[in-house]
Short mmCIF file of C-alpha atoms in Angstrom, two decimals:
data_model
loop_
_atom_site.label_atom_id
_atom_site.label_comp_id
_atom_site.label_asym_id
_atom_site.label_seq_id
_atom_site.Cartn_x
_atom_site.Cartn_y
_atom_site.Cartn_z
CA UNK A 1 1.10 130.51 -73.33
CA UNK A 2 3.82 128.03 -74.77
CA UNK A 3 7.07 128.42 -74.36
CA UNK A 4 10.64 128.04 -73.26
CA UNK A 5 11.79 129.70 -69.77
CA UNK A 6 15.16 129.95 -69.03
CA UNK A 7 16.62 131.01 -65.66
CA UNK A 8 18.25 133.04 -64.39
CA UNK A 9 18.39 136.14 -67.03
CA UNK A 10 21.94 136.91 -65.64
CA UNK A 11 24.32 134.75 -63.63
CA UNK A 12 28.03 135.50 -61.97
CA UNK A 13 30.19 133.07 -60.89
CA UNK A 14 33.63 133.10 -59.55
CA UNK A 15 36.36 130.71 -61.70
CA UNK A 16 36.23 127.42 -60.32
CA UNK A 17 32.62 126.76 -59.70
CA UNK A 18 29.89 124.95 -61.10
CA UNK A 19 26.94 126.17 -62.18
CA UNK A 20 23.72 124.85 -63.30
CA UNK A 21 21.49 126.87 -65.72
CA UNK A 22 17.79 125.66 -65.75
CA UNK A 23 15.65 125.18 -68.74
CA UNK A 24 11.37 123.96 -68.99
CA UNK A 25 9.57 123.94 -71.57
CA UNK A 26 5.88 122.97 -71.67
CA UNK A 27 5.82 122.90 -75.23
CA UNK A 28 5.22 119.38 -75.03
CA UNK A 29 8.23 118.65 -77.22
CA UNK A 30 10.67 115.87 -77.50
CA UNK A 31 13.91 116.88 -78.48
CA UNK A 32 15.68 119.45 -76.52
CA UNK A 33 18.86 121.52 -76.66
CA UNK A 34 21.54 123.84 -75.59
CA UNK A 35 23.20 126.52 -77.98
CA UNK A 36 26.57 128.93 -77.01
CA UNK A 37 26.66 132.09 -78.48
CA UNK A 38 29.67 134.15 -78.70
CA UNK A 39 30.02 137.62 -80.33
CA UNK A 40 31.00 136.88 -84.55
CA UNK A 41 30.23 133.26 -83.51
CA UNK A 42 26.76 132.46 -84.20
CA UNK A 43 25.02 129.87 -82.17
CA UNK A 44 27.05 126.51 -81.55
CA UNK A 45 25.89 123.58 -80.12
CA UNK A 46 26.73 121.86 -77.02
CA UNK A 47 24.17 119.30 -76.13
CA UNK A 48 20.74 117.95 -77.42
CA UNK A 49 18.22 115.23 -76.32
CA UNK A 50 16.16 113.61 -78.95
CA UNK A 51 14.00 112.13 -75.86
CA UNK A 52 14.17 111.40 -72.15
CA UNK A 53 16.89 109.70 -70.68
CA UNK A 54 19.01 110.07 -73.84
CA UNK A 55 21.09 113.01 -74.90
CA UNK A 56 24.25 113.39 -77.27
CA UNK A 57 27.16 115.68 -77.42
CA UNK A 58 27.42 118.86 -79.72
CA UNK A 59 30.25 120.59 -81.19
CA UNK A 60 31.40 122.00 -77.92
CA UNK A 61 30.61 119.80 -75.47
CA UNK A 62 33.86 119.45 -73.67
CA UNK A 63 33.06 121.18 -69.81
CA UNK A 64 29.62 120.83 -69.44
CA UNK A 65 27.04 118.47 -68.23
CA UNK A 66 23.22 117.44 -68.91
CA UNK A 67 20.42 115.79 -68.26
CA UNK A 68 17.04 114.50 -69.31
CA UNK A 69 15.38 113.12 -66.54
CA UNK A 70 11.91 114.94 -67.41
CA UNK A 71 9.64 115.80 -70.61
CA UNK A 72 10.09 119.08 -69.97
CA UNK A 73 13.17 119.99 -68.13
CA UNK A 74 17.05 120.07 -70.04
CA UNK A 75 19.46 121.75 -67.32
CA UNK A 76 22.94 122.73 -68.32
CA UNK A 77 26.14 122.55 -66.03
CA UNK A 78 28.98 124.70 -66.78
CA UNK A 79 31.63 122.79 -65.36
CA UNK A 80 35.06 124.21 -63.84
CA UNK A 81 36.44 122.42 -66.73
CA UNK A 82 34.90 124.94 -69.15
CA UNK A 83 38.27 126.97 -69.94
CA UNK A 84 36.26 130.41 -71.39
CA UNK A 85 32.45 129.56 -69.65
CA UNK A 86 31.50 133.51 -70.03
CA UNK A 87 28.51 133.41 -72.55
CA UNK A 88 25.58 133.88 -73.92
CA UNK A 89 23.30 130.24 -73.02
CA UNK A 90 20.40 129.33 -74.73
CA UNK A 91 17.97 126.55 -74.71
CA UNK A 92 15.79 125.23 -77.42
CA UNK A 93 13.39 122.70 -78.06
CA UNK A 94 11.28 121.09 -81.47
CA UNK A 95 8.84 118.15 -81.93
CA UNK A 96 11.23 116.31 -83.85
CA UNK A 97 14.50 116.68 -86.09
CA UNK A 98 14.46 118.89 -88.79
CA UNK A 99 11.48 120.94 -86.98
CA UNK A 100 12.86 124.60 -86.52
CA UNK A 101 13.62 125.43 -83.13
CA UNK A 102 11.88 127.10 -80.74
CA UNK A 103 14.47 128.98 -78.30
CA UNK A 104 14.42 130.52 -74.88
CA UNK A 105 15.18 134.47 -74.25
CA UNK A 106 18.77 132.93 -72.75
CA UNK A 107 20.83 133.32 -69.86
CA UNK A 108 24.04 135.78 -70.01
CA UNK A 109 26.75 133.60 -67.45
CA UNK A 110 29.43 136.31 -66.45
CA UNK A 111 32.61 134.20 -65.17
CA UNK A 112 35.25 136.03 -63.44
CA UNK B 1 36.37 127.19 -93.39
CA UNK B 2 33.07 127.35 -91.59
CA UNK B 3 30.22 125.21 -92.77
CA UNK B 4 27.69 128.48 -93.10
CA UNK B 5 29.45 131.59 -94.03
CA UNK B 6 27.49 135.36 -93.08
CA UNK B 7 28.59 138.86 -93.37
CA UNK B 8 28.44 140.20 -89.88
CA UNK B 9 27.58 143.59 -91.36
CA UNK B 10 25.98 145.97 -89.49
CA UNK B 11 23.98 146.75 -92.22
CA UNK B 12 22.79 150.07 -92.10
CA UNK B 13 19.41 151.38 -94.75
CA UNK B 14 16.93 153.83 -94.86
CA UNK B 15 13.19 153.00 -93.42
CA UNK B 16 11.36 151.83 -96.91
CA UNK B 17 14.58 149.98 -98.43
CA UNK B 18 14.73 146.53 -99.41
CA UNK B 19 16.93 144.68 -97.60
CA UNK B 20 19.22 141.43 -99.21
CA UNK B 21 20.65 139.36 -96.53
CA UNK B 22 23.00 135.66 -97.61
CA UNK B 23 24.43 132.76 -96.69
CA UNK B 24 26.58 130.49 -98.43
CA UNK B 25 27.24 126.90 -97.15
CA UNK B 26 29.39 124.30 -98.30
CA UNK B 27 27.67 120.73 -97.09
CA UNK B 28 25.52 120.08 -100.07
CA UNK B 29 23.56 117.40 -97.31
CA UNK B 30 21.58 120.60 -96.02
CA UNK B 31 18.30 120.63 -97.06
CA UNK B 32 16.63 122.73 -94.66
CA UNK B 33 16.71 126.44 -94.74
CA UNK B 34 15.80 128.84 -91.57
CA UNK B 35 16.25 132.14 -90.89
CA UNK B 36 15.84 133.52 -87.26
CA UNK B 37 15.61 136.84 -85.74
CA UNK B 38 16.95 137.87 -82.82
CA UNK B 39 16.84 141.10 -80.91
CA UNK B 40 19.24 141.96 -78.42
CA UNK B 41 19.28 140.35 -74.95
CA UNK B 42 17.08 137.66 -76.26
CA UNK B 43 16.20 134.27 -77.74
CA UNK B 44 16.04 133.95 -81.46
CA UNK B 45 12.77 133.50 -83.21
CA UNK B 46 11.81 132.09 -86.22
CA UNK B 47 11.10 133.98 -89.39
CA UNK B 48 11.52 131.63 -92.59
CA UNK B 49 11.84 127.41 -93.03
CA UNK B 50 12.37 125.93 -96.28
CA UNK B 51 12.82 122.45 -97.84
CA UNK B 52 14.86 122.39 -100.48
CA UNK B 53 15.17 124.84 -103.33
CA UNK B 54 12.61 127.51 -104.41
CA UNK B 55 10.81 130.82 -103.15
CA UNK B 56 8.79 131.37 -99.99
CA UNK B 57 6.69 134.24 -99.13
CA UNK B 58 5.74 135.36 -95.92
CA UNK B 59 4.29 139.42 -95.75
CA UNK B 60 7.18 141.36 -96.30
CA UNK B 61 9.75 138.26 -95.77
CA UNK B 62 10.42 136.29 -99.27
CA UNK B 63 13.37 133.50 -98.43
CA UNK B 64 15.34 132.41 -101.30
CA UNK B 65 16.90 128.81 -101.75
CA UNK B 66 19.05 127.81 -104.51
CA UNK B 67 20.97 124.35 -103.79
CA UNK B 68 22.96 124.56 -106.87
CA UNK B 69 25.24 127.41 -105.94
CA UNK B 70 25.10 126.64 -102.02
CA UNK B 71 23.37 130.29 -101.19
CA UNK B 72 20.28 131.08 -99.50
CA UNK B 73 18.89 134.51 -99.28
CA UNK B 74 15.80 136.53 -96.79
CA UNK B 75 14.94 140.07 -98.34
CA UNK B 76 13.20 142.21 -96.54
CA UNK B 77 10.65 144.64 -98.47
CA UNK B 78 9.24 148.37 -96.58
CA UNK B 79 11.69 147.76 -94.11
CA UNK B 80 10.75 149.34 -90.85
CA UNK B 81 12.68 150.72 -87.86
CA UNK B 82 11.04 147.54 -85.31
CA UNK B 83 12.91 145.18 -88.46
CA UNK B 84 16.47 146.25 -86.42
CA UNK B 85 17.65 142.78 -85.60
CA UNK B 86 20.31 140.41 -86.15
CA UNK B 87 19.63 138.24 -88.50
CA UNK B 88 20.28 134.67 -88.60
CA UNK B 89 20.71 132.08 -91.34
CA UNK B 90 20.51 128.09 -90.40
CA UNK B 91 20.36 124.86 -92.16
CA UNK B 92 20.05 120.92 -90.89
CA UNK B 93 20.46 117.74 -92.95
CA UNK B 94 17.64 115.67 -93.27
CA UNK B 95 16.71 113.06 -90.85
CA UNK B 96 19.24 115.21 -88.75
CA UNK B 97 18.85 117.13 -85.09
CA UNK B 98 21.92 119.66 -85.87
CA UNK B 99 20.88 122.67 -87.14
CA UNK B 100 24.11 124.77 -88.24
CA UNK B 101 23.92 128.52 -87.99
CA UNK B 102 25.58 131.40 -89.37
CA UNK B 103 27.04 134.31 -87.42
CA UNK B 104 24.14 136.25 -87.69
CA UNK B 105 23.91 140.30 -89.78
CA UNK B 106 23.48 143.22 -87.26
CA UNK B 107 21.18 145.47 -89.34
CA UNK B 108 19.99 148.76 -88.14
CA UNK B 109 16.68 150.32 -90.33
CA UNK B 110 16.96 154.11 -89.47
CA UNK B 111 13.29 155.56 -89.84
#
């Protein structure tokens, strides 16, 4: 089956420390992203790629990290920079812009 | 103000009901309509995508888009218990790989 995996489900960290969540897709898509979702927020953006080796910033991009070395692969870091990193992460990818997005079941990041 | 605008609810009915759920927006660029539906703990998943303005029926799903007052709407006919979701409204501009959503409507169908 097609899809999205994200991993881990859940992930704790102390304050201070990096951490890399991991996205793949074998969707065969070309645009990838990553979405933040807080309680009463909604989904915000942080990152997207439109295609390898290229990726922009969202709305929220300040603290974290990407890249787009493969096809298939988007990983997020969550900097120490990221002042309130506790969140719900998810990952998403579509053929092209303006395609609806096809998401990941997310990964909960507990920071304390 | 936010660019999508959603009553958080929870919106609580009766297994059977028809259920209204809206978004306003204020970028008049948008021109794609989505709503998603998530259950807890996981990703969302697409229900409805529109172009434009107009009516789209899916089974019990009919998504409503009308441009001219900035609202979109996704009622939900013989709502059933498995229908308890939050529900999420999105739009994009064309040409465009930012899709803007709404908060999302907690609503509970009690069979």
């Amino acid at each position: 089956d097609g899809g999205i995996t994200q991993s881990p489900k859940y992930l704790f960290r102390k304050e201070g420390q990096n951490v890399t969540l991991s996205c793949e897709q074998n969707l065969n898509h070309d645009a990838m992203y990553w979405y933040r979702q807080d309680p009463g927020q909604g989904l915000r953006l942080i990152y997207y790629s439109q295609i390898v080796n290229d990726f922009q910033k969202g709305d929220i991009a300040e603290g974290y990290s990407v890249s787009r070395e493969k096809k298939e692969s988007f990983p997020l870091t969550v900097t120490s920079a990221q002042k309130n990193p506790t969140a719900f992460y998810l990952c998403a990818s579509s053929p092209a812009g303006n395609s609806p997005l096809h998401f990941g079941n997310g990964t909960r990041l507990t920071v304390t | 103000q936010k660019e999508v605008e959603q009553d958080p609810g929870p919106l609580s009915v009766p297994e059977g009901a028809i259920v209204s759920l809206n978004c306003t927006y204020s970028n008049s660029a948008f021109q794609y309509f989505m709503w998603y539906r998530q259950y807890s703990r996981k990703g969302p998943e697409l229900l409805m995508y529109t172009y434009s303005s107009g009516n789209k029926e899916d089974g019990r799903f009919t998504a409503q888009v009308d441009k001219s007052s900035k609202y979109i709407s996704l009622f939900i006919r013989d709502s059933q218990p498995s229908d308890s979701a939050t529900y999420l409204c999105a739009m994009s501009e064309n040409g465009g790989f930012k899709t803007i959503f709404g908060a999302g409507t907690r609503l509970f169908v009690k069979a």
